[in-house]
PDB file of C-alpha atoms in Angstrom:
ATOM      1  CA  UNK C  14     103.353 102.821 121.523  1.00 40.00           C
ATOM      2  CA  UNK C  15     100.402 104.263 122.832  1.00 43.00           C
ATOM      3  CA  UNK C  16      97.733 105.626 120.469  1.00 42.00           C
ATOM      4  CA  UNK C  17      97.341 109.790 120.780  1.00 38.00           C
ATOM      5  CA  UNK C  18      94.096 110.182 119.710  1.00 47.00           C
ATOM      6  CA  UNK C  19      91.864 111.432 122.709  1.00 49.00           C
ATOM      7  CA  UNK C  20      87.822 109.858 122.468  1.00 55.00           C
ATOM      8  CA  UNK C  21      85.680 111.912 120.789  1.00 54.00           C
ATOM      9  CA  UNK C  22      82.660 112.979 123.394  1.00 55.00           C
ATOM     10  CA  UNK C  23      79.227 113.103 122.254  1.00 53.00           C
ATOM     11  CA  UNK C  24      77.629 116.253 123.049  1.00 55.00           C
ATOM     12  CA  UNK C  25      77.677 117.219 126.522  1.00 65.00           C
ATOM     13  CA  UNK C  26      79.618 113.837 127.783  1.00 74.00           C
ATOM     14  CA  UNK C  27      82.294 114.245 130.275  1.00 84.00           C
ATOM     15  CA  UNK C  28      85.587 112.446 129.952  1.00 87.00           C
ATOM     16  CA  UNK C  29      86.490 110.341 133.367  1.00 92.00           C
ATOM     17  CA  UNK C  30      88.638 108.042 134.869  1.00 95.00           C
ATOM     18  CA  UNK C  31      87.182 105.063 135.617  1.00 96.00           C
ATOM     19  CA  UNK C  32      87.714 104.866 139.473  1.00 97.00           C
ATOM     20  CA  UNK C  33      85.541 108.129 139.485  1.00 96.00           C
ATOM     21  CA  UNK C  34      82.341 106.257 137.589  1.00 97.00           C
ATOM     22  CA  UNK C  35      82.460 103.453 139.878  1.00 97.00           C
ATOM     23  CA  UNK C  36      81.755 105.848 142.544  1.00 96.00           C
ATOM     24  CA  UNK C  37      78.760 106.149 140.558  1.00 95.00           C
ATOM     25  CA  UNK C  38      75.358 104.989 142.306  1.00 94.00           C
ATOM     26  CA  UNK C  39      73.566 102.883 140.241  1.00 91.00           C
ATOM     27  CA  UNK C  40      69.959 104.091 138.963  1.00 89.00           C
ATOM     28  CA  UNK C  41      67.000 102.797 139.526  1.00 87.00           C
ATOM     29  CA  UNK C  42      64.956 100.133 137.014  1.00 85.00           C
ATOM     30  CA  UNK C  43      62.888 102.070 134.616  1.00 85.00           C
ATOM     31  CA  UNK C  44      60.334  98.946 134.483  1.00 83.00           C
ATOM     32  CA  UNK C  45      59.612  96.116 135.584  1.00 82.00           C
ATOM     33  CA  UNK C  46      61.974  94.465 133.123  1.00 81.00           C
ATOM     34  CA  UNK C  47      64.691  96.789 133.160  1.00 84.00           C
ATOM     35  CA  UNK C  48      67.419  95.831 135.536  1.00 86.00           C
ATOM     36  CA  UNK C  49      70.578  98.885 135.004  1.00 91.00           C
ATOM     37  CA  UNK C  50      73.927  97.410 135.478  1.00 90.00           C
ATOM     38  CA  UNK C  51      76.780  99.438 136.457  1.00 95.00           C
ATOM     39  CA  UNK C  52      79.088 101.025 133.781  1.00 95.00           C
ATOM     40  CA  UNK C  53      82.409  99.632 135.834  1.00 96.00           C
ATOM     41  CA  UNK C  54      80.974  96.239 135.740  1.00 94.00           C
ATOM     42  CA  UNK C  55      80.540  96.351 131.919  1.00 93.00           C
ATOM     43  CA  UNK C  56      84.058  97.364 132.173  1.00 96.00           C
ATOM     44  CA  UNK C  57      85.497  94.777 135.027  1.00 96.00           C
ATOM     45  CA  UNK C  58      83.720  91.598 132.600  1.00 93.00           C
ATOM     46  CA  UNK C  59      85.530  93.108 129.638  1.00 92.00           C
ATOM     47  CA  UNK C  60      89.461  93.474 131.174  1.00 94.00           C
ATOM     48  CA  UNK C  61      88.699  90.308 133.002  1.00 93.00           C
ATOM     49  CA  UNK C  62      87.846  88.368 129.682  1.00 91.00           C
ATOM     50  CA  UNK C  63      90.443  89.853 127.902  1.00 91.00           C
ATOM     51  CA  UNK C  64      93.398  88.731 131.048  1.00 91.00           C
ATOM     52  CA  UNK C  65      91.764  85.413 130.679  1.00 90.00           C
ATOM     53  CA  UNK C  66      92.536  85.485 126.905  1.00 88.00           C
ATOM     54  CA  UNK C  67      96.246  86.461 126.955  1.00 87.00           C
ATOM     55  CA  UNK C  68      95.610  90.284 126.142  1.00 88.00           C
ATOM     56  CA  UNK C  69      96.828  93.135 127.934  1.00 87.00           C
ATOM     57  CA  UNK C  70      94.850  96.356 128.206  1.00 89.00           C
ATOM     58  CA  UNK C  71      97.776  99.014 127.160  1.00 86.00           C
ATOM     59  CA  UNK C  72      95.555 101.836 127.925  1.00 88.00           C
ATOM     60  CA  UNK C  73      92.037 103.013 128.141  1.00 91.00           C
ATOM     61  CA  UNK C  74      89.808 106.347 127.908  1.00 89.00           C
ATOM     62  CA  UNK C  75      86.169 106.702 129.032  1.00 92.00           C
ATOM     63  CA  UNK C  76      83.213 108.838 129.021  1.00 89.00           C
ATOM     64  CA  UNK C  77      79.913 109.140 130.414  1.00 91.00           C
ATOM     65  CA  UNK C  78      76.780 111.299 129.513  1.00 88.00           C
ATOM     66  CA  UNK C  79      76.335 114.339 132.655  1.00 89.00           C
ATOM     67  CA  UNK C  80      73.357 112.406 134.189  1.00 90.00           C
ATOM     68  CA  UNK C  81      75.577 109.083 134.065  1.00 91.00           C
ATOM     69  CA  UNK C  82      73.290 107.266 132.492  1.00 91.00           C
ATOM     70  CA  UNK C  83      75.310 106.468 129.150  1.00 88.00           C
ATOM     71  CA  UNK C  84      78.932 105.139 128.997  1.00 91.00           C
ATOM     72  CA  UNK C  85      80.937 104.690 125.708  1.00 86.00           C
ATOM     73  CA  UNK C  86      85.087 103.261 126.364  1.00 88.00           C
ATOM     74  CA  UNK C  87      87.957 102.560 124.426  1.00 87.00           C
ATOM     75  CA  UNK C  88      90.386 100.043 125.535  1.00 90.00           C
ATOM     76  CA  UNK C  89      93.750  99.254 123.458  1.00 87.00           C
ATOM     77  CA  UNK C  90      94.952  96.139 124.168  1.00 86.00           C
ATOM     78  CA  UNK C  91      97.967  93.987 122.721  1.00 81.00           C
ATOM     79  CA  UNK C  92      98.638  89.914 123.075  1.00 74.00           C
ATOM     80  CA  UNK C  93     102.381  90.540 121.883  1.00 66.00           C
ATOM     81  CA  UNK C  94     101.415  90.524 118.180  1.00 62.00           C
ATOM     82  CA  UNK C  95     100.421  93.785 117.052  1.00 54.00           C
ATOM     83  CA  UNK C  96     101.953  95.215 114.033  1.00 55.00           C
ATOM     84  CA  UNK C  97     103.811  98.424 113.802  1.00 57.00           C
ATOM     85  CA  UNK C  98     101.041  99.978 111.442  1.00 62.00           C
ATOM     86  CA  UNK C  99      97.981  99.256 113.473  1.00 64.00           C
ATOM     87  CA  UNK C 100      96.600  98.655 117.136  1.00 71.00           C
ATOM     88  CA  UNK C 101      93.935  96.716 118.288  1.00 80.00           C
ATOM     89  CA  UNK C 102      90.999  98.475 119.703  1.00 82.00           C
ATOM     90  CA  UNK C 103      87.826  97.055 121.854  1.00 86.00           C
ATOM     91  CA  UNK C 104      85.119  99.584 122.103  1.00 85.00           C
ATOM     92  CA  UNK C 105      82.377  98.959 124.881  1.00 89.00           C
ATOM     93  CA  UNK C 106      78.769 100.986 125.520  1.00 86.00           C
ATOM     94  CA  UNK C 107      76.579 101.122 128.040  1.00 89.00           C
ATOM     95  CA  UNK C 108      73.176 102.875 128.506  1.00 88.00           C
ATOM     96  CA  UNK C 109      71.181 102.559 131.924  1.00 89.00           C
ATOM     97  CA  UNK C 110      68.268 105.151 129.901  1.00 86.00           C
ATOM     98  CA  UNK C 111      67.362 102.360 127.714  1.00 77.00           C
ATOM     99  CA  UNK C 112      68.467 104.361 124.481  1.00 78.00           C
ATOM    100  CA  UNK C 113      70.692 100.856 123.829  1.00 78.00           C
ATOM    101  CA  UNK C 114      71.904  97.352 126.077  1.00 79.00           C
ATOM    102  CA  UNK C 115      75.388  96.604 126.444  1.00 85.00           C
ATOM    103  CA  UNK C 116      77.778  96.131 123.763  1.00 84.00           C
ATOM    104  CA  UNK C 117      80.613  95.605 123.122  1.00 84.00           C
ATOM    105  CA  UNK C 118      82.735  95.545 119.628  1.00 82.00           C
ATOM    106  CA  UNK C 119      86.517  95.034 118.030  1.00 75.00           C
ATOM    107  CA  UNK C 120      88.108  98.275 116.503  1.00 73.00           C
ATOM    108  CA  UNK C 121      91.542  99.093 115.048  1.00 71.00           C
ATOM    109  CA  UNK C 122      93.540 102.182 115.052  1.00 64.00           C
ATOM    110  CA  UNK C 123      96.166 103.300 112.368  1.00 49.00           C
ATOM    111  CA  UNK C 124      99.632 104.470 114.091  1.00 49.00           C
ATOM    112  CA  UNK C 125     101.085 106.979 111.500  1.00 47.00           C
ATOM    113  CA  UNK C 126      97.132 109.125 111.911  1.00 46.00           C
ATOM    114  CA  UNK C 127      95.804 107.689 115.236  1.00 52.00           C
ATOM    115  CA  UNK C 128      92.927 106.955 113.319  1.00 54.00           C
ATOM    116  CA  UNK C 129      90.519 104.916 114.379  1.00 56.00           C
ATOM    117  CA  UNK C 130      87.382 102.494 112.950  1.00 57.00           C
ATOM    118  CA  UNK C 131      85.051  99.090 113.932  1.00 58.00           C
ATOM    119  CA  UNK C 132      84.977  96.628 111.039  1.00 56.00           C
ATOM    120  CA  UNK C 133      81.767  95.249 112.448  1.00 60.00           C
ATOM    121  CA  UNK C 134      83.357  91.543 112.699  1.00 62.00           C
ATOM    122  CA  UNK C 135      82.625  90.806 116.113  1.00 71.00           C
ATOM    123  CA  UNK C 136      80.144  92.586 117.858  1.00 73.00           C
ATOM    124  CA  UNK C 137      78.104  91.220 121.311  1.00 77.00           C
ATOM    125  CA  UNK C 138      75.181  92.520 123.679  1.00 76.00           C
ATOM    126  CA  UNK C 139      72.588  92.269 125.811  1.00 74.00           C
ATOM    127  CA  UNK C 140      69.228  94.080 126.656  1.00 74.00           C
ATOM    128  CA  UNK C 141      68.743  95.246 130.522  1.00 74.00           C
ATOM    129  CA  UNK C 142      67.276  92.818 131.944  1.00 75.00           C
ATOM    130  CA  UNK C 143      67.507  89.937 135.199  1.00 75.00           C
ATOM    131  CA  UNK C 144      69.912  87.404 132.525  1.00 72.00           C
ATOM    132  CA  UNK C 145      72.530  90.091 131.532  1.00 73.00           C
ATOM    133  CA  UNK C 146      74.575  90.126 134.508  1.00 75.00           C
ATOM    134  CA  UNK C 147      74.967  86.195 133.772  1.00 80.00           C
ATOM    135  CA  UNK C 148      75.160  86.668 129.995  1.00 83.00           C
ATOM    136  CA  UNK C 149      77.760  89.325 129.830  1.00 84.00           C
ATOM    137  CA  UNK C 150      80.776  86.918 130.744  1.00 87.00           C
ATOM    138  CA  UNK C 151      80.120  84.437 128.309  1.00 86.00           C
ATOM    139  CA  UNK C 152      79.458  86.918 125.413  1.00 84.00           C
ATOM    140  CA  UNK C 153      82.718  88.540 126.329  1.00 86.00           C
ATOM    141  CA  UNK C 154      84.354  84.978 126.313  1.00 88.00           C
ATOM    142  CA  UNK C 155      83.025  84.699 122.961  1.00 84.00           C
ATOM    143  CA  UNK C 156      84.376  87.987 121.947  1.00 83.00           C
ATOM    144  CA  UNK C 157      87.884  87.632 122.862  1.00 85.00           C
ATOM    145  CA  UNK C 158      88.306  84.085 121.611  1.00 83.00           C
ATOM    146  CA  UNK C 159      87.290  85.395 118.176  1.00 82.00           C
ATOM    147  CA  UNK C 160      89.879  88.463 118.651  1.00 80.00           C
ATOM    148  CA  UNK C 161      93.074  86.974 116.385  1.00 77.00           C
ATOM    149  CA  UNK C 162      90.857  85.657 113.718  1.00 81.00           C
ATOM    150  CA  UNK C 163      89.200  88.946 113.424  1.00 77.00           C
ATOM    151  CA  UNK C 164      92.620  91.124 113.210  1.00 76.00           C
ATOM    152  CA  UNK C 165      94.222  88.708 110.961  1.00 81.00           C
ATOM    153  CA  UNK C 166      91.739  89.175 108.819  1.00 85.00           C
ATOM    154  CA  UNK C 167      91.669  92.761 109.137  1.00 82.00           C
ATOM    155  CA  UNK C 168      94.884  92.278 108.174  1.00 83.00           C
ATOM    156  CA  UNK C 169      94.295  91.096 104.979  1.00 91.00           C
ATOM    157  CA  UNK C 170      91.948  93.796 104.623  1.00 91.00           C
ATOM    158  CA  UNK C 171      94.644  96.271 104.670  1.00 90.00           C
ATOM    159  CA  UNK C 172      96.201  94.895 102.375  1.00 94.00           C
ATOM    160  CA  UNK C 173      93.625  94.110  99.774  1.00 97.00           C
ATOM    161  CA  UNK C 174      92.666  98.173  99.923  1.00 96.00           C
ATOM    162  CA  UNK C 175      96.360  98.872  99.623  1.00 96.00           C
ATOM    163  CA  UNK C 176      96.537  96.378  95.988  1.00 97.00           C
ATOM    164  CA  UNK C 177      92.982  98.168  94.736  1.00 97.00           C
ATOM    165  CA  UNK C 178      93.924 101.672  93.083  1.00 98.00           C
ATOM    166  CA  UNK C 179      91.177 104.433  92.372  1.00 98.00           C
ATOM    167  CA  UNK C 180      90.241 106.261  89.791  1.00 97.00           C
ATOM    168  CA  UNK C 181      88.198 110.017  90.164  1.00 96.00           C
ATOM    169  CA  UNK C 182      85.230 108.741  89.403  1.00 97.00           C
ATOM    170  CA  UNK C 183      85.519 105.840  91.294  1.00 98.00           C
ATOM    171  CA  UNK C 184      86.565 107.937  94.457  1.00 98.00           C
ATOM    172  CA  UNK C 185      83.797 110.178  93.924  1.00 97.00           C
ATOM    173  CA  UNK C 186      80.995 107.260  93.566  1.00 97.00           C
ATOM    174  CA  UNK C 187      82.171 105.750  96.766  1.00 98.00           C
ATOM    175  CA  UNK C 188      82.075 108.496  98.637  1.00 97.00           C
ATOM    176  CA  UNK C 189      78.405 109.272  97.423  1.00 97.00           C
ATOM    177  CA  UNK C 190      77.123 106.084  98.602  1.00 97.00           C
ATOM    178  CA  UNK C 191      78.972 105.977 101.731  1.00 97.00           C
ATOM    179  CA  UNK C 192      76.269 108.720 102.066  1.00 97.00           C
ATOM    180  CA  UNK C 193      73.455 106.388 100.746  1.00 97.00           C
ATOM    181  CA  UNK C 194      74.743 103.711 103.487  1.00 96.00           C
ATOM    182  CA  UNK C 195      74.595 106.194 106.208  1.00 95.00           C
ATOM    183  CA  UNK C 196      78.359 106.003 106.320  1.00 95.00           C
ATOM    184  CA  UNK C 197      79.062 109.470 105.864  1.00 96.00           C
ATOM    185  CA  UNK C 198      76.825 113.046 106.484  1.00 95.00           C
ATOM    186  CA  UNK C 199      75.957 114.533 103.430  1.00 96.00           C
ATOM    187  CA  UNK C 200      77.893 117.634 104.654  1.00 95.00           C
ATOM    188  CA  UNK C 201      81.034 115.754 105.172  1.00 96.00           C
ATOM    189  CA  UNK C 202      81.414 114.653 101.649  1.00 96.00           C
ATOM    190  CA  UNK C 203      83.409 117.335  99.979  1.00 97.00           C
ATOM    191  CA  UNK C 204      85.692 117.177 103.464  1.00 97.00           C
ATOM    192  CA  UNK C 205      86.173 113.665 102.815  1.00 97.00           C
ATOM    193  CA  UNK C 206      87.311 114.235  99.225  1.00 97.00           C
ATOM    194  CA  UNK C 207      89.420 117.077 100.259  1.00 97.00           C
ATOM    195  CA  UNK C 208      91.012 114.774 102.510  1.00 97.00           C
ATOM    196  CA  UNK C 209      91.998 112.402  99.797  1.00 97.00           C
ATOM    197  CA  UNK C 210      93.134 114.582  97.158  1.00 97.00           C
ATOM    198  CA  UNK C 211      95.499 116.521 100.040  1.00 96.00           C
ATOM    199  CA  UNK C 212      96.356 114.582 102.572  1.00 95.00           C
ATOM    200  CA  UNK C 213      96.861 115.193 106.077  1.00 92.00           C
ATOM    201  CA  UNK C 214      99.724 112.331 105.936  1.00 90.00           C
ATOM    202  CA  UNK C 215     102.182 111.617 103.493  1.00 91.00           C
ATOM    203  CA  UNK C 216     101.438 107.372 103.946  1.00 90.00           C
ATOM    204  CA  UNK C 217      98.153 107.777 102.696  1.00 93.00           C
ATOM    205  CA  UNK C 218      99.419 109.917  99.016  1.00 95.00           C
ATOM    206  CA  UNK C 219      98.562 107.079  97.096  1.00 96.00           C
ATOM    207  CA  UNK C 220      95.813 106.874  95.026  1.00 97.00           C
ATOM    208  CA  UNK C 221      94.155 103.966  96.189  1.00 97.00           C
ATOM    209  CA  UNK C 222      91.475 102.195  98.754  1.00 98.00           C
ATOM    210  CA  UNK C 223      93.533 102.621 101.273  1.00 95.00           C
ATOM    211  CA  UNK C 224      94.703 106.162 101.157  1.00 97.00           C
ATOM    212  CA  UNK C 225      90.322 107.010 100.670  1.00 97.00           C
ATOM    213  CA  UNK C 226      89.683 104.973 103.677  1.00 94.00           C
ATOM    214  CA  UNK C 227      91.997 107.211 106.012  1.00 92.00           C
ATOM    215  CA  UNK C 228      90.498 110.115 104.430  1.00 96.00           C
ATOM    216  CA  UNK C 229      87.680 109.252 105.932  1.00 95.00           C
ATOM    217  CA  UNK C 230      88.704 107.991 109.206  1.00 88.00           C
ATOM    218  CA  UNK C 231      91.089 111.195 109.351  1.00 90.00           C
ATOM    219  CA  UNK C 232      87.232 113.300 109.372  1.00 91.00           C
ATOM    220  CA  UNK C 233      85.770 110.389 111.458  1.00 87.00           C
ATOM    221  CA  UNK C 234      88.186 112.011 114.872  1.00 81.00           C
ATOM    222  CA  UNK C 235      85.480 114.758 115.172  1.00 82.00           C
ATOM    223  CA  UNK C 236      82.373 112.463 115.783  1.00 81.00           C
ATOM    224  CA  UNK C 237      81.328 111.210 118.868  1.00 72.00           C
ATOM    225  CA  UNK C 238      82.059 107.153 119.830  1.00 66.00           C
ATOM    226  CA  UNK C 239      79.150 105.803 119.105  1.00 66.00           C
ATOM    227  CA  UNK C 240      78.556 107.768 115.863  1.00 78.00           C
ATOM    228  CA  UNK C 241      82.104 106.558 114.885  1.00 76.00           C
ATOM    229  CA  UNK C 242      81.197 102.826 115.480  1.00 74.00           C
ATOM    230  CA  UNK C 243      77.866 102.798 113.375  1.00 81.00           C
ATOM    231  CA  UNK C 244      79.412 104.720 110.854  1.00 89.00           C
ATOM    232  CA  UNK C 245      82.326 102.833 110.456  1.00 85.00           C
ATOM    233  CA  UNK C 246      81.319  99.704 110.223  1.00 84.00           C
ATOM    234  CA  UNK C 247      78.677 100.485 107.629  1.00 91.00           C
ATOM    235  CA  UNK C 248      82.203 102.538 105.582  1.00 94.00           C
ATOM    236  CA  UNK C 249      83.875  99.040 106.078  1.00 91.00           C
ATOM    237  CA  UNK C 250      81.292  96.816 104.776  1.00 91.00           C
ATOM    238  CA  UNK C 251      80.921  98.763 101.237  1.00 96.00           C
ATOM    239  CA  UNK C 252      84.375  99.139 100.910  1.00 96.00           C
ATOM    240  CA  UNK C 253      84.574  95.501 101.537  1.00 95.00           C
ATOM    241  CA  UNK C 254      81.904  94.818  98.761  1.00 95.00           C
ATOM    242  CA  UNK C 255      83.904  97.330  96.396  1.00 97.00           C
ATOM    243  CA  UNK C 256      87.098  95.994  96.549  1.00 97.00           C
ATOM    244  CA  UNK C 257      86.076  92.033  96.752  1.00 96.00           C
ATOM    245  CA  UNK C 258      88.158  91.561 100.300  1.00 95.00           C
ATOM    246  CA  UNK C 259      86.211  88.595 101.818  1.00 90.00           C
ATOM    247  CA  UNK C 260      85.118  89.373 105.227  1.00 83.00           C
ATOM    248  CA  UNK C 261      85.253  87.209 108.298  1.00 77.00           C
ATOM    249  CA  UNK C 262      81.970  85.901 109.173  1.00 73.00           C
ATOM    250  CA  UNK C 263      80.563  88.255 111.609  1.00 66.00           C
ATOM    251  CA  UNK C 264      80.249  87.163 115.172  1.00 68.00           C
ATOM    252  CA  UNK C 265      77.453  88.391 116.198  1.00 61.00           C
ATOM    253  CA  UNK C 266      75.510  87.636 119.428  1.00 60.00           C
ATOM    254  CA  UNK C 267      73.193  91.129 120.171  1.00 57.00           C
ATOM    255  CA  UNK C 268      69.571  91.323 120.952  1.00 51.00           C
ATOM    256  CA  UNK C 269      67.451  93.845 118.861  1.00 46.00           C
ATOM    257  CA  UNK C 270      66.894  96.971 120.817  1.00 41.00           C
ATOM    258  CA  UNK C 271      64.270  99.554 119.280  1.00 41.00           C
ATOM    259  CA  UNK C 272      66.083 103.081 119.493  1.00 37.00           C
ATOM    260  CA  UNK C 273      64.409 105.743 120.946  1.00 32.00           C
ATOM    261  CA  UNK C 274      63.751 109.178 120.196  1.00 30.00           C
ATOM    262  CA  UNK C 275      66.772 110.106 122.852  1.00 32.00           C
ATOM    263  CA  UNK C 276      69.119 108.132 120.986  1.00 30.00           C
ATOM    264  CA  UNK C 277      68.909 111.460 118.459  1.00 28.00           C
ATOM    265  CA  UNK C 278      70.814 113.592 121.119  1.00 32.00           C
ATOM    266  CA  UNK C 279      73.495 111.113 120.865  1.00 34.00           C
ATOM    267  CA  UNK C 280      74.484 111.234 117.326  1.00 33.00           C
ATOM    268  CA  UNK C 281      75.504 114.139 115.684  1.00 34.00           C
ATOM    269  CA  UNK C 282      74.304 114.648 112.283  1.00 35.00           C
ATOM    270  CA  UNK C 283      77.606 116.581 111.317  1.00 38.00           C
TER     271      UNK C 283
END
């Protein structure tokens, strides 16, 4: 089963196949530090890793800003043990402009919806400079060996949102500090609780965590990658807190990288 849902570009990006960005030339250091590294190797590490590790990559969609600088890919990928509610995701990012490093993080998507979020369990990356080339591998190593303790858990996640009913008010102060956390756009609150109360899919018409969170991803298709991944993972973590699920410790192995001012043409603010 292959998920439907189609990656959401950021604004201006261009959806291509990936044997059309490795024709790509790669751009020239921006400093003396900075040392670029090709969007297809990002990519090669990452399928290589995951081989390595018993996974399959099922299929894959990818995107790149018009200049090339910026890459943001999805690849689903399946070691035999996926359930028949949910698919394993790994999301990867790339910017040669500086705006971020290399990164790359473990997503799941929701059959029945295509829906799609990052829980913010394992996330790796590295600043452009002379040591990521030899970083990269092992980071991704890292990554893919902490895969099935990461979806298991998710797992239980699903569940434990499932078991946690909700009522109005509840609904309504979750939703209002999703906004707080950054989670959610101040103009996409009422959507979200539209979603909810009428839902696009008949799995998600019971009242509870659950049915709130796909409201939410079910909004989440019209933003951009990288918006989705920030966003979600900050949705995930308060839902977490609110419903007492007990989170995997984070695997986390990515340098701090100052955003820019450029990094605003990325994210949408609807």
């Amino acid at each position: 089963k292959k998920m439907a849902r189609s990656l959401m570009l950021h604004k201006g990006a261009q959806r291509r196949e990936m044997d059309s960005i490795r024709q790509d030339a790669l751009p020239l250091p921006m400093g003396s530090r900075h040392v670029p590294i090709h969007h297809a190797t990002v990519y090669d590490i990452a399928k290589e890793r995951l081989t390595e590790g018993g996974y399959n990559v099922r299929w894959e969609e990818h995107s790149t800003t018009p200049d090339g600088m910026r890459y943001f890919g999805l690849l689903g990928i399946t070691n035999g043990e996926n359930s028949d509610e949910r698919e394993r995701v790994m999301g990867l990012r790339n910017a040669n402009d500086q705006t971020f490093g290399t990164e790359g993080v473990a997503g799941d998507s929701v059959f029945v919806c295509d829906n799609l979020c990052f829980s913010g369990e394992i996330k790796v990356g590295r600043k452009h400079t002379k040591h990521q080339v030899n970083d990269l591998p092992i980071l991704m190593d890292k990554m893919v060996g902490y895969l099935g303790a990461a979806w298991d858990n998710q797992a239980e996640r699903v569940s434990c949102y499932k078991e946690r009913p909700l009522s109005k008010p509840e609904v309504h102060d979750i939703v209002c500090n999703a906004m707080k956390a950054g989670a959610l756009p101040t103009s996409k609150i009422a959507t979200v609780l539209d979603e909810y109360e009428n839902p696009t899919h008949d799995d998600f018409g019971p009242r509870n965590l659950w049915s709130l969170f796909n409201a939410y991803t079910e909004i989440g298709k019209a933003w951009n990658g990288h918006s989705l991944q920030d966003r979600s993972i900050k949705m995930v973590g308060l839902l977490d807190e609110f419903s007492g699920h007990r989170a995997l410790k984070p695997l986390k192995d990515v340098e701090d990288f100052a955003e820019v001012a450029e990094l605003r043409e990325v994210v949408e603010v609807n």
